[in-house]
Structures are given as structure tokens and as C-alpha cells.
XYZ file of C-alpha atoms in Angstrom:
722
model
C -64.938 55.363 11.671
C -63.769 53.387 8.637
C -65.385 50.097 7.660
C -63.423 47.648 5.510
C -64.653 44.127 4.702
C -62.441 41.071 4.212
C -63.592 41.008 0.581
C -62.181 44.507 0.005
C -58.851 43.483 1.578
C -58.810 40.406 -0.674
C -59.815 42.320 -3.831
C -57.087 44.921 -3.312
C -54.443 42.285 -2.309
C -53.777 44.221 0.903
C -52.399 41.170 2.708
C -49.566 40.984 0.135
C -48.522 44.487 1.220
C -48.706 43.488 4.902
C -46.617 40.367 4.252
C -43.957 42.494 2.528
C -43.874 44.859 5.526
C -43.782 41.897 7.949
C -40.768 40.438 6.096
C -38.934 43.730 6.699
C -39.518 43.611 10.484
C -36.736 42.139 12.648
C -38.590 40.925 15.763
C -41.026 38.062 16.158
C -43.725 40.259 17.760
C -43.142 43.005 15.159
C -43.717 40.523 12.305
C -46.979 39.368 13.923
C -48.143 42.954 14.518
C -47.434 43.936 10.897
C -49.774 41.223 9.624
C -52.569 42.589 11.868
C -52.449 46.185 10.546
C -55.977 47.535 10.000
C -57.374 50.987 9.123
C -57.240 53.517 11.972
C -60.521 54.513 13.603
C -59.698 58.197 14.179
C -57.798 60.771 12.148
C -55.467 61.952 14.953
C -54.012 58.483 15.611
C -53.687 57.864 11.863
C -51.768 61.098 11.269
C -49.456 60.304 14.200
C -48.677 56.855 12.751
C -48.056 58.282 9.246
C -45.780 61.020 10.614
C -43.827 58.489 12.712
C -43.227 56.359 9.605
C -42.247 59.473 7.640
C -39.769 60.458 10.391
C -38.254 56.961 10.453
C -37.975 57.068 6.644
C -36.040 60.350 6.885
C -33.476 58.636 9.175
C -32.270 56.598 6.169
C -31.019 59.734 4.426
C -29.748 61.902 7.307
C -26.757 61.432 9.623
C -28.833 60.553 12.697
C -29.663 56.878 12.159
C -32.102 55.480 14.737
C -30.436 52.840 17.005
C -31.220 49.130 16.992
C -34.656 48.167 18.343
C -34.334 44.370 18.146
C -35.127 42.133 21.135
C -35.882 38.505 22.047
C -39.526 37.642 22.681
C -40.061 37.581 26.471
C -43.828 36.969 26.524
C -43.550 33.403 27.944
C -40.823 34.443 30.436
C -42.960 37.345 31.713
C -46.027 35.099 32.036
C -43.963 32.591 34.034
C -42.574 35.386 36.228
C -46.156 36.425 36.968
C -46.708 33.100 38.799
C -46.138 33.445 42.548
C -42.886 31.900 43.939
C -41.651 31.109 40.419
C -38.163 32.081 39.272
C -36.553 32.613 35.894
C -33.446 30.972 34.487
C -30.238 32.944 33.930
C -30.813 33.328 30.162
C -34.170 35.025 30.724
C -32.582 37.658 32.984
C -29.944 38.354 30.348
C -32.743 38.914 27.788
C -34.554 41.269 30.216
C -31.365 43.294 30.748
C -30.806 43.551 26.975
C -34.444 44.615 26.472
C -34.150 47.335 29.120
C -30.811 48.537 27.726
C -32.201 48.721 24.157
C -35.211 50.765 25.331
C -32.979 53.123 27.345
C -30.715 53.752 24.351
C -33.732 54.563 22.161
C -35.247 56.888 24.780
C -31.972 58.817 25.189
C -31.466 59.039 21.405
C -35.002 60.253 20.646
C -34.797 62.833 23.431
C -31.510 64.125 22.032
C -32.849 64.353 18.462
C -36.467 65.252 19.212
C -36.301 68.112 16.680
C -35.711 65.553 13.917
C -38.137 62.947 15.282
C -40.857 64.836 17.250
C -43.607 62.190 16.828
C -41.329 59.257 17.657
C -40.051 61.176 20.696
C -43.640 61.839 21.800
C -44.295 58.075 21.682
C -41.025 57.325 23.530
C -41.733 59.923 26.234
C -44.661 57.743 27.405
C -42.180 54.960 28.300
C -40.398 54.932 31.691
C -36.605 55.274 31.700
C -34.927 53.210 34.420
C -31.548 51.569 35.019
C -32.784 49.577 38.019
C -33.437 46.364 36.042
C -30.021 46.466 34.350
C -28.197 47.165 37.635
C -29.993 44.387 39.526
C -29.334 41.813 36.806
C -25.706 42.934 36.314
C -25.064 42.350 40.032
C -25.868 38.672 39.520
C -25.412 37.755 35.830
C -22.343 38.464 33.659
C -22.452 39.430 29.967
C -22.070 35.769 28.932
C -25.215 34.757 30.810
C -23.414 33.070 33.726
C -23.966 33.647 37.469
C -21.137 35.791 38.863
C -18.942 34.405 41.657
C -19.700 37.432 43.830
C -23.491 37.128 43.385
C -23.563 36.195 47.105
C -20.962 35.619 49.902
C -21.900 31.928 50.186
C -21.442 31.394 46.444
C -17.927 32.876 46.617
C -16.968 30.389 49.383
C -18.572 27.415 47.643
C -16.832 28.097 44.344
C -13.496 28.692 46.091
C -13.838 25.296 47.846
C -14.821 23.706 44.536
C -11.666 24.995 42.867
C -9.557 23.576 45.738
C -11.254 20.159 45.516
C -10.945 20.099 41.699
C -7.208 20.638 42.193
C -7.087 17.699 44.590
C -9.086 15.525 42.163
C -6.617 16.253 39.356
C -3.622 15.795 41.664
C -4.783 12.429 43.038
C -5.722 11.191 39.556
C -2.315 12.214 38.227
C -0.556 10.275 41.002
C -2.649 7.131 40.359
C -2.031 7.435 36.634
C 1.759 7.573 37.136
C 1.700 4.728 39.661
C -0.348 2.207 37.630
C 1.238 3.188 34.327
C 4.636 2.411 35.871
C 3.325 -1.013 36.897
C 2.145 -1.659 33.318
C -1.536 -2.076 34.273
C -2.873 0.554 31.855
C -3.863 0.244 28.224
C -2.191 2.388 25.517
C -4.898 5.131 25.818
C -4.087 5.331 29.591
C -7.247 7.316 30.557
C -10.759 8.215 29.406
C -13.934 10.110 30.455
C -17.018 8.276 31.779
C -20.085 10.097 33.140
C -18.091 13.328 32.978
C -15.405 11.864 35.290
C -11.755 11.033 34.549
C -11.063 7.257 34.715
C -8.051 4.995 34.221
C -8.091 2.679 31.160
C -7.003 -0.526 32.965
C -6.393 -3.760 31.064
C -9.052 -6.291 32.089
C -6.510 -8.766 33.496
C -5.258 -6.208 36.057
C -8.568 -4.709 37.120
C -8.503 -6.375 40.561
C -5.077 -4.935 41.258
C -6.231 -1.298 40.870
C -8.065 0.172 43.878
C -11.105 2.203 42.961
C -14.621 2.118 41.524
C -15.295 0.441 38.152
C -17.520 2.764 36.094
C -17.666 0.719 32.882
C -15.732 -1.236 30.259
C -14.959 -1.151 26.527
C -17.220 -2.911 23.977
C -14.786 -5.796 23.640
C -14.340 -6.049 27.432
C -10.549 -5.755 27.130
C -10.469 -2.450 29.073
C -12.011 -1.622 32.469
C -12.628 2.058 33.298
C -11.743 2.640 36.959
C -11.853 5.817 39.022
C -8.957 5.666 41.548
C -9.890 5.378 45.221
C -8.303 8.709 46.291
C -9.894 10.518 43.343
C -13.279 8.957 44.174
C -13.222 10.473 47.654
C -12.499 13.969 46.333
C -15.096 13.507 43.546
C -17.798 12.846 46.146
C -16.757 15.983 47.975
C -16.912 17.902 44.675
C -20.420 16.536 43.960
C -21.587 17.760 47.348
C -20.172 21.217 46.640
C -21.821 21.267 43.191
C -25.153 20.467 44.846
C -24.627 23.315 47.304
C -23.750 25.619 44.357
C -26.998 24.707 42.579
C -29.002 25.343 45.728
C -27.313 28.737 46.248
C -27.890 29.718 42.570
C -31.581 28.802 42.893
C -31.816 30.993 46.010
C -30.092 33.883 44.156
C -32.399 33.513 41.119
C -35.483 33.472 43.345
C -34.356 36.661 45.059
C -33.620 38.318 41.687
C -37.019 37.192 40.343
C -38.722 38.790 43.361
C -36.797 42.022 42.669
C -37.881 42.065 39.001
C -41.499 40.872 39.537
C -42.930 44.375 40.345
C -41.784 45.517 36.874
C -43.876 43.025 34.872
C -46.125 45.788 33.445
C -43.054 47.805 32.481
C -41.586 44.787 30.652
C -44.831 44.414 28.689
C -44.662 48.143 27.903
C -41.040 47.777 26.756
C -41.962 44.908 24.424
C -44.940 46.826 23.050
C -42.826 49.960 22.471
C -40.001 48.121 20.688
C -42.365 45.996 18.579
C -44.255 49.171 17.559
C -40.917 50.735 16.584
C -40.173 47.559 14.626
C -43.461 47.849 12.684
C -42.746 51.545 12.013
C -39.261 50.569 10.787
C -40.781 47.845 8.573
C -43.218 50.354 7.052
C -40.379 52.853 6.529
C -38.186 50.227 4.798
C -41.131 49.304 2.560
C -41.732 53.002 1.798
C -38.046 53.451 0.906
C -38.227 50.494 -1.486
C -41.315 51.788 -3.359
C -40.346 55.519 -3.179
C -43.369 56.288 -0.996
C -44.168 59.580 0.737
C -46.806 61.111 3.010
C -49.217 63.109 0.793
C -51.253 65.976 2.213
C -54.409 64.847 4.010
C -57.135 67.468 3.638
C -60.634 68.135 4.991
C -62.028 69.031 1.565
C -63.584 66.081 -0.304
C -60.919 65.572 -2.975
C -58.727 62.661 -3.990
C -55.772 63.615 -6.182
C -53.111 60.951 -6.773
C -50.452 62.300 -9.138
C -48.015 59.833 -10.740
C -49.311 57.023 -8.535
C -47.758 53.533 -8.746
C -49.392 50.235 -7.803
C -46.890 49.109 -5.092
C -47.182 45.337 -5.684
C -46.841 45.727 -9.457
C -43.973 48.193 -8.959
C -41.951 45.721 -6.853
C -42.698 42.818 -9.206
C -41.608 44.836 -12.237
C -38.541 46.063 -10.338
C -37.523 42.449 -9.788
C -38.096 41.663 -13.483
C -36.358 44.942 -14.497
C -39.491 46.067 -16.336
C -41.024 49.553 -16.468
C -44.082 50.442 -14.361
C -46.368 53.164 -15.705
C -47.742 55.672 -13.165
C -51.331 56.975 -13.254
C -52.754 60.372 -12.316
C -56.341 60.273 -11.041
C -58.504 62.985 -9.480
C -61.901 62.715 -7.792
C -63.696 65.727 -6.299
C -67.226 67.026 -5.669
C -67.456 68.332 -9.245
C -66.148 65.037 -10.670
C -67.147 62.297 -8.243
C -67.395 59.251 -10.521
C -65.061 58.127 -13.311
C -66.128 55.492 -15.855
C -63.035 53.889 -17.420
C -63.489 52.094 -20.734
C -61.226 50.627 -23.402
C -59.970 47.213 -24.545
C -59.026 44.404 -22.214
C -55.378 44.110 -21.051
C -55.070 47.886 -21.280
C -54.616 48.491 -17.550
C -58.170 49.450 -16.470
C -58.242 47.098 -13.482
C -54.733 48.125 -12.377
C -55.792 51.802 -12.412
C -58.834 50.872 -10.324
C -56.814 48.800 -7.851
C -54.098 51.455 -7.601
C -56.551 54.055 -6.260
C -58.222 51.611 -3.861
C -55.014 50.059 -2.520
C -53.206 53.394 -2.042
C -56.189 54.925 -0.212
C -56.465 51.811 1.987
C -52.706 51.797 2.720
C -52.794 55.474 3.663
C -55.713 54.940 6.052
C -53.742 52.074 7.652
C -50.764 54.356 8.363
C -48.619 53.195 5.410
C -46.872 55.716 3.125
C -47.795 55.523 -0.572
C -45.840 55.876 -3.879
C -47.250 59.134 -5.296
C -45.924 62.578 -6.280
C -45.363 64.944 -3.345
C -48.104 67.294 -4.599
C -50.752 64.572 -4.194
C -53.513 64.979 -1.621
C -56.601 63.159 -0.384
C -59.226 63.081 2.346
C -60.267 60.137 4.499
C -63.199 57.908 3.493
C -65.508 56.165 5.961
C -65.883 53.125 3.698
C -64.083 51.551 0.767
C -66.314 49.135 -1.182
C -64.948 46.913 -3.954
C -66.275 44.468 -6.533
C -63.264 43.257 -8.497
C -62.532 39.972 -10.266
C -64.528 36.772 -10.780
C -66.869 36.442 -7.819
C -68.400 33.058 -8.597
C -69.074 31.296 -5.287
C -69.000 27.490 -5.439
C -69.601 27.186 -1.674
C -72.826 29.210 -1.785
C -73.919 27.858 -5.220
C -74.023 31.426 -6.593
C -73.262 32.393 -10.176
C -71.051 35.383 -10.935
C -74.055 37.586 -11.656
C -75.955 36.468 -8.512
C -72.933 37.148 -6.388
C -72.481 40.581 -7.967
C -76.135 41.452 -7.383
C -75.763 40.438 -3.743
C -72.694 42.655 -3.558
C -74.562 45.567 -5.196
C -77.276 45.188 -2.563
C -74.608 45.588 0.136
C -73.285 48.657 -1.700
C -76.772 50.209 -1.716
C -77.103 49.672 2.046
C -73.700 51.162 2.922
C -73.035 53.767 0.222
C -72.979 57.428 1.333
C -71.182 60.740 0.669
C -67.990 59.499 2.384
C -67.763 56.203 0.491
C -65.249 55.205 -2.170
C -66.584 52.418 -4.406
C -64.531 50.517 -6.993
C -66.297 48.182 -9.450
C -64.536 46.223 -12.190
C -66.455 45.210 -15.347
C -69.655 46.879 -14.068
C -72.877 45.181 -15.283
C -71.317 42.036 -16.746
C -72.592 38.534 -16.079
C -76.083 38.893 -17.565
C -77.872 39.876 -20.765
C -76.061 42.983 -22.061
C -79.297 44.923 -22.602
C -80.895 44.062 -19.240
C -77.665 43.944 -17.202
C -76.606 47.271 -18.701
C -79.925 48.884 -17.772
C -79.688 47.634 -14.177
C -76.068 48.768 -13.935
C -77.135 52.192 -15.215
C -79.732 52.411 -12.430
C -77.161 51.424 -9.785
C -74.751 54.040 -11.091
C -77.445 56.743 -10.928
C -78.214 55.733 -7.326
C -74.529 55.936 -6.282
C -74.307 59.288 -8.053
C -77.328 60.753 -6.227
C -75.889 59.611 -2.892
C -72.797 61.740 -3.705
C -70.461 58.761 -3.338
C -66.988 58.804 -4.931
C -66.141 55.960 -7.244
C -64.318 54.467 -10.208
C -65.822 51.773 -12.432
C -64.584 49.954 -15.527
C -67.005 48.846 -18.243
C -67.533 47.987 -21.905
C -71.216 49.052 -21.847
C -72.020 51.974 -24.141
C -75.021 53.098 -22.079
C -72.784 53.625 -19.015
C -70.327 55.657 -21.115
C -73.218 57.823 -22.351
C -74.603 58.214 -18.813
C -71.190 59.330 -17.497
C -71.112 61.914 -20.268
C -74.608 63.201 -19.375
C -74.232 63.409 -15.565
C -72.688 66.794 -14.569
C -70.436 65.420 -11.816
C -69.315 62.231 -13.576
C -66.850 61.753 -16.416
C -65.476 59.204 -18.834
C -61.882 58.046 -19.063
C -60.040 55.571 -21.241
C -56.806 53.636 -21.365
C -54.824 54.756 -24.419
C -53.960 52.252 -27.165
C -51.503 52.691 -30.012
C -53.678 52.992 -33.119
C -51.163 51.171 -35.350
C -49.841 48.310 -33.218
C -52.960 48.123 -30.987
C -50.592 47.682 -28.050
C -51.635 49.207 -24.677
C -49.877 52.451 -23.675
C -50.905 52.061 -19.977
C -51.877 55.728 -19.778
C -55.204 56.862 -18.335
C -56.828 59.746 -20.204
C -59.646 61.600 -18.430
C -62.562 63.228 -20.240
C -63.275 60.772 -23.054
C -64.767 57.283 -23.319
C -62.654 54.507 -24.821
C -63.419 52.096 -27.607
C -63.219 48.388 -26.847
C -61.381 47.923 -30.179
C -63.248 44.584 -30.360
C -62.979 44.021 -34.109
C -59.550 45.671 -34.427
C -58.035 43.441 -31.715
C -59.727 40.371 -33.278
C -58.196 41.247 -36.652
C -54.753 41.736 -35.054
C -55.007 38.275 -33.472
C -55.565 36.614 -36.853
C -59.351 36.220 -36.979
C -60.361 36.084 -40.694
C -61.610 39.399 -42.096
C -64.752 37.717 -43.543
C -65.832 36.461 -40.115
C -65.300 39.909 -38.596
C -67.533 41.468 -41.312
C -70.245 38.878 -40.675
C -70.082 39.682 -36.962
C -70.432 43.406 -37.705
C -73.612 42.727 -39.729
C -75.162 40.810 -36.830
C -75.231 43.799 -34.487
C -76.971 47.125 -34.722
C -75.345 49.632 -37.056
C -75.680 52.374 -34.439
C -73.483 50.528 -31.948
C -70.809 49.875 -34.547
C -70.868 53.503 -35.623
C -70.737 54.643 -31.969
C -67.783 52.383 -31.175
C -66.111 53.309 -34.460
C -66.538 57.017 -33.676
C -64.952 56.558 -30.259
C -62.109 54.537 -31.784
C -61.559 57.253 -34.399
C -61.550 59.939 -31.709
C -59.016 57.974 -29.693
C -56.802 57.566 -32.742
C -57.070 61.286 -33.489
C -56.225 62.150 -29.895
C -53.206 59.825 -30.003
C -52.051 61.474 -33.234
C -52.571 64.945 -31.756
C -50.597 63.983 -28.665
C -47.740 62.643 -30.779
C -47.850 65.763 -32.985
C -47.864 67.967 -29.878
C -44.858 66.124 -28.469
C -43.021 66.408 -31.807
C -43.793 70.128 -32.013
C -42.530 70.665 -28.474
C -39.337 68.802 -29.305
C -38.910 70.841 -32.526
C -39.570 74.060 -30.625
C -36.983 73.240 -27.966
C -34.470 72.292 -30.693
C -35.173 75.592 -32.509
C -34.597 77.521 -29.279
C -31.289 75.746 -28.746
C -30.214 76.450 -32.364
C -31.224 80.129 -31.990
C -29.133 80.445 -28.830
C -26.164 78.829 -30.582
C -26.500 81.245 -33.559
C -26.676 84.265 -31.228
C -23.493 83.121 -29.481
C -21.702 82.591 -32.816
C -22.849 86.015 -34.136
C -21.632 87.701 -30.966
C -18.218 86.044 -31.290
C -17.955 87.015 -34.993
C -18.864 90.631 -34.185
C -16.174 90.792 -31.506
C -13.591 89.376 -33.930
C -14.560 91.905 -36.639
C -14.185 94.785 -34.184
C -10.723 93.542 -33.158
C -9.700 93.137 -36.797
C -10.882 96.704 -37.539
C -8.787 98.088 -34.677
C -5.786 96.096 -35.850
C -6.298 97.289 -39.459
C -6.458 100.948 -38.361
C -3.273 100.588 -36.316
C -1.482 98.877 -39.216
C -2.615 101.596 -41.698
C -1.103 104.270 -39.456
C 2.172 102.379 -39.229
C 2.235 101.870 -43.020
C 1.665 105.612 -43.548
C 4.515 106.444 -41.133
C 6.740 103.907 -42.871
C 6.040 105.439 -46.293
C 6.902 108.949 -44.994
C 10.184 107.691 -43.526
C 10.965 105.857 -46.773
C 10.429 109.105 -48.786
C 12.704 111.088 -46.397
C 15.359 108.319 -46.601
C 15.290 108.389 -50.402
C 15.712 112.236 -50.498
C 18.647 112.026 -48.089
C 20.177 109.239 -50.211
C 20.039 111.539 -53.264
C 21.107 114.930 -51.758
C 22.917 113.978 -48.528
C 21.310 117.032 -46.862
C 21.183 116.307 -43.109
C 19.475 119.577 -42.292
C 16.509 118.765 -44.556
C 16.408 115.187 -43.165
C 16.211 116.362 -39.536
C 13.671 119.059 -40.422
C 11.355 116.594 -42.195
C 11.636 114.051 -39.350
C 10.886 116.686 -36.656
C 7.932 117.869 -38.709
C 6.440 114.331 -38.688
C 7.041 113.957 -34.929
C 5.410 117.334 -34.153
C 2.369 116.522 -36.302
C 1.863 113.204 -34.412
C 2.378 114.850 -30.993
C -0.043 117.648 -31.820
C -2.674 115.007 -32.591
C -2.052 113.294 -29.245
C -2.080 116.580 -27.367
C -5.339 117.749 -28.918
C -7.036 114.401 -28.388
C -5.935 114.114 -24.738
C -7.089 117.650 -23.848
C -10.446 117.125 -25.526
C -10.950 113.734 -23.903
C -9.906 115.094 -20.527
C -12.530 117.861 -20.698
C -15.239 115.399 -21.782
C -14.305 112.954 -18.996
C -14.410 115.682 -16.365
C -17.888 116.787 -17.469
C -19.160 113.159 -17.578
C -17.587 112.426 -14.183
C -19.343 115.408 -12.583
C -22.711 114.353 -14.029
C -22.211 110.714 -12.903
C -21.187 111.757 -9.358
C -24.302 113.905 -9.033
C -26.552 111.083 -10.295
C -24.900 108.562 -7.929
C -25.367 110.904 -4.975
C -29.083 111.293 -5.761
C -29.541 107.522 -6.185
C -27.619 106.664 -2.995
C -29.730 109.138 -1.021
C -32.934 107.653 -2.461
C -31.784 104.088 -1.629
C -30.870 105.117 1.920
C -34.296 106.679 2.362
C -36.084 103.537 1.066
C -33.958 101.248 3.290
C -34.639 103.494 6.284
C -38.404 103.329 5.659
C -38.268 99.543 5.167
C -36.254 99.121 8.371
C -38.796 101.159 10.350
C -41.674 99.141 8.833
C -39.895 95.839 9.567
C -39.215 96.886 13.171
C -42.881 97.818 13.626
C -44.023 94.544 12.023
C -41.566 92.552 14.173
C -42.802 94.308 17.310
C -46.454 93.619 16.441
C -45.904 90.073 15.111
C -45.700 87.251 17.715
C -42.460 85.230 17.746
C -43.023 81.783 16.205
C -40.590 78.889 16.731
C -40.207 77.305 13.302
C -40.597 73.503 13.073
C -40.197 70.822 10.414
C -43.266 70.863 8.159
C -44.096 74.595 8.676
C -44.840 76.706 5.598
C -42.403 79.635 5.395
C -41.009 82.247 3.007
C -37.882 84.358 2.827
C -38.198 87.795 4.456
C -38.997 90.234 1.579
C -39.560 87.177 -0.642
C -42.712 85.829 -2.327
C -42.089 82.078 -2.837
C -43.567 79.864 -0.086
C -41.936 76.555 0.810
C -42.038 73.791 3.437
C -39.300 73.146 6.020
C -37.912 69.641 5.367
C -35.094 69.719 7.920
C -33.622 71.983 10.634
C -29.893 71.831 11.391
C -28.770 74.201 14.196
C -29.544 77.741 12.949
C -30.259 76.738 9.337
C -33.271 75.144 7.628
C -33.682 73.165 4.400
C -36.732 74.674 2.630
C -38.511 72.637 -0.082
C -40.052 74.830 -2.828
C -41.382 71.833 -4.774
C -39.016 72.028 -7.743
C -35.870 72.713 -5.690
C -34.624 72.937 -2.092
C -32.636 75.743 -0.467
C -30.583 75.990 2.734
C -31.501 79.254 4.517
C -30.719 80.832 7.903
C -33.688 80.619 10.294
C -33.376 84.386 10.908
C -34.067 85.035 7.223
C -37.384 83.117 7.240
C -40.860 84.228 8.191
C -43.681 81.921 9.317
C -46.665 81.495 6.935
C -48.676 78.439 8.004
C -48.437 75.561 10.480
C -47.763 71.992 9.385
């Protein structure tokens, strides 16, 4: 059972996160619920909430978008309906019908796609599906929120009579208008509307000559507004019918209210279901914005946040188009407490808040912006002491307030506590405050609590180095510019760079030297040693990065040279073949030239033909000998190859046969497992294990961490449940 104080929520700015989620909700009740999110009391409910948010988040990137879940708040309408003999207005019934229809659509959708959204479907399956409310309301109210004419037999008759009387009203008024206009009694505007009734605009001097009821006059008194006598009679009849219509509508609404009243609990359930879906949607939208995921939640006591972002800072920097630096932090039984040191404005407090806020968000069912290989367990308490805690109301100084807070820590701290303390030990005499802080730290350590603290005190850095299950860490600074690098480095304490930062900010060098003389030489040397070590580490890191870059460049150059050499070799071989062919042709050409010259001199055809045939026979004999020799060699090689292939094929068949028998035996012995999203699987005959991200018909998308692969379900074997 987790315990979180208001101070912790304030220190970690948790309400800012809730406000951001609330702004992304669409319903009034959903917005209110989002602001009331608190840590879950039990692990099962927490995991369900996290998985529901993760499922909703996945709907943004697949083709099965979850339908609308918006609705109008019906809380007051339902409360009024709960009063005996009360009845709702037409608009309220239209809202109830829309609510019921929205829920039904969601229930049908989640049932259809329960493989994609198993947790959301499980929640929806607890809600009753019914069309009764929609049917009852649709019998009476149309889609525009008006009572239908056929809502009752009496209403049909009343409205039919009303239409007839309205016709008579218009007819009689039209006749009077024509009559008195012809007599010249009417003003230029001829008619007007008074009290929602048509009246004649009669000139004041003729008002006694027009029969009817005077309903008013113009501001100047020059026009009298008169309803004609015949029209007045029909108007009274129409008013009576309108009264009867109102009475009949009231009776219909009362009957409909009585029909809906037994479903009050269901309406509350509908509102609760849709508002919960709205909060889940709000959390999913927030997660999508900050690139959040659901890390693995483990039983082992280990917190490992890889490439973790502070969500509030991330969104603020995103708006400003500035870069946010992620942090990687690990706490486990063998390294329970981390003491972060280094200069101010280096990001120590942000690192501290990042861990606390992400752990708190996760335990409230909110996805967090970390690498997918991150994991953590659930703490019973998260205790924080961050920022200036001076209390004007209680007349407490910063140090008094912090001591009071430390006392609370000592009462509550145990092996399942995460404590986060910023600027540990400050507010009092450095020697005495440091000693007391050291004692507190030892006490937290012996209670096996997990924690992160930031400090400038050397004695706490030394203590963290001496305790087996504690370690130092520092925020890296550029040794030349003394600008923060916003990178947390575990395993080494950080220098405060007090004098270096002072010098950078223009403090005279003489004053800095005088300050150095005023403090113990040992402290200066200690801080200087740490600063030197940090500078050396920074240099080593830069050198390492440069070497890696050079190495990768060398590899690329080597590959390029190999490719070029290969191409050159191929060209040389082709040139050699071409040269040999050309040499042969040149030789033949020379022979023919010699024979031609002899024939030119002696004109002896017999010698010419003899020499030519001799050349041809020599060339053919070469071809014949070569082809016979090659043929014999090829036949021998072919026989050897065929024999080797036969042996290999037989061996492969035997191996496949044995494997098939083994697989059949294993399949017979192994129970059939229906693969689900989240299961750990591997390819049959494969070694790599991955997680199923998605299942589409007979194929699954398997995530191997670095890459994903689409594989047939038949080709996968089950390794471990989600």
C-alpha cells in the first residue's frame, strides 16, 4: 500500500502532469477525474490501468481507432430523475439516448477487437449492453430533440387540429388585411408582430373603424396594433389547443421518465465507464506526446530507467524547440543509494526529480518516457525533500523544516522506500550539518532504503565511496568552457568547481587566491583532485569517441579499397583475355600476309592452297585435342560431383527425417498454447527470443528489441507469458 504525502506531490510537480492529462480529456467528468489521480493501492489494479493506457496508445498507430467516448454530463439530470414523480425535459432524454448509444458502440467495438484491446474489453464486459433506453426515447423524441407527433394518439389529434386552426388564423388575417388596406386604414408597414401574434398596423385616426382587439401602439402613437376580430376568435382556439398540447407532452414525459427511472444505476455506470475511458484516452494522448511506454514491472528490487526524460521539462523544451538530455539511472540491492555531486546548474536536481516523478507517474497508472528495456519494482513510499522549505506560517527556518522532515523520514523509511533529498545537509554549519547528514545517510543505508541525494559536502562523497552498497555520481562539465553537459556519470564524485566557476564569472583572480588560503589545504586538494579526475575522464571520453569515429572511418575506407581492388583485378583479367585473343589474331594475320606475298611473287596457286590448308588443319587439330581432353576431364569431374551430391542429399534427408520425428514427438508432448500480445516467443528452430507486439489474423509482429519481424503464428513457439 503506497503512501504519498502532499509535499512529495508538490516537490515533484505531479499536479502539473495531472493538469496536462486533464487538458487532453474531452468530457467534464473525465477532466475532474484526471485531476484526482492518485497512486494505486494494489499491484493488480495498477497493472490493469497501465495496460489499458498502453492499449489505447497503440490505437493511435494501428487501423482500429477506438470510437468516440464523449458525452454530456447527466449527473444533475439523473439526480432529478431519482426524485419520485419528477420528470425530465426533452433535452435530457436526448442526452440519455446519446449516452446509451455511445456506450453500445464502444461495447460492440471492443468485443469485435478484443484481441487488440483485451484489458479495455475486460473493463467494457462489466457494462450492460441494452437498446431499451434508445428505443423508448426514440419512440417519443426525434433526433432534433423535439417530441414526435405520434408520441401518443391524443397528441396526433391535437397537433392536427392546431394545424387546421393556424390555417384559419392566417386565412382570416389575410382577409382583414386586404379589406382594411383597400379602405386605406393601414399604415405603410401594413402589419406587425405583437406578443407573438400577427396584428394590423392601423393609422391612429382609423382605429375605431377596425373591429378587433388593440394590443399596443407605436412609440409616437401614430399607429395602433389591432388583431382582427375573426382572427382573435381563432387565436383563442389555438391557445386552448396549445395548452392541451403542453398538458399532453407533460403526460408523455412523465410516462417516459417512469420507464427510464429503473435504469438510474445503469446511467451512473455508463457515465463512470465513459469518463474512465476518457481519462485513459487523456493518459494515452499525453504518453504519445512525450514518447512514453510501459516499462517492465518486476518483483526483484531494482530500478533501471534507461534514457529517461523529465516529462514536464521535455514538453517545455519541445515548445521552445530546445534539446532535452535523457538520463540513465540504476538502483538495486548492490547499489541502493546514489550521491550526486557537482556544480550548481548542472542538472543534479532535474536528475533527482526525473526518477521520483517517473516512479510516481508509473505507480499512478501513467506511462513514462523511458527506453523500452527499462524496468522497475513498486515502492511502498516515496519521500522527498527538494527545494527551499522555509515555512513562514510555522515560523520555521529552512534547516528547522528540513530537520523536521528528516524526522519524518526516519519514522517511515524502510526497505521498500524511495527517498530523494536535494542539497542534503545544507542550512546549518557545514561541519556540524555535514556530520548530522552523514549520520542520517548511514541510518537510511542500514534500513536498506533506496535513494538519491545531491550534495556539495565532501564527507558525504567519501561516505558513499566507503559504503559497499552506495556509490557516487556526478554531472559532467566541460573542462574548458565550464558549461554543463547534462550527463549523469555513475561511479565517481563530482567537483563543485567553486573557484573555477567564480573565475569564469569574472571574480578577480587575487580574491579567489585569498579565498583558497582561508580554507584547509586538504579540502582544496581533495576538490582539485576530483576536478582533475573529472577533466581527465572528459578527455578520455572525447578521445574514446574520436577513436571510435576514426575506427569506423578506417573500416569504411578499407571496404572501399577492397571493392576498388576487386574491380581492378576483374578488369586486368579481361584485358589479359583480350590480349591473348588479339595476339592469336595477329599471328594468323602475319601467316596470311606471308602466304599472300609468296603468291604475289610466284603466282603458284597450288602452294597457296597447300599453305592455307596447312594453317587451317593446325588450328583444327588444336581445337580437336583441347575438346577431347576437356570432355574427358568434365566427365570424370561430373561423375565425382554426382556421387558427392548423392551422399550429401541422403545425409540431409536422414537429418530432416530425424528432426521431423523429434518435432512430432515434441509437439505431441508439448501442450498447445494460444499466443497472445505480450507473450515471449521464438521462431521454431531459432534462438532469438522476442515479444509479440501485434497479432493480425494468422500473422504476428515480433519485437526483438533492435528490429521487428512479421512471422506466421505457425512458425512461432511459446517461451514465456506476458
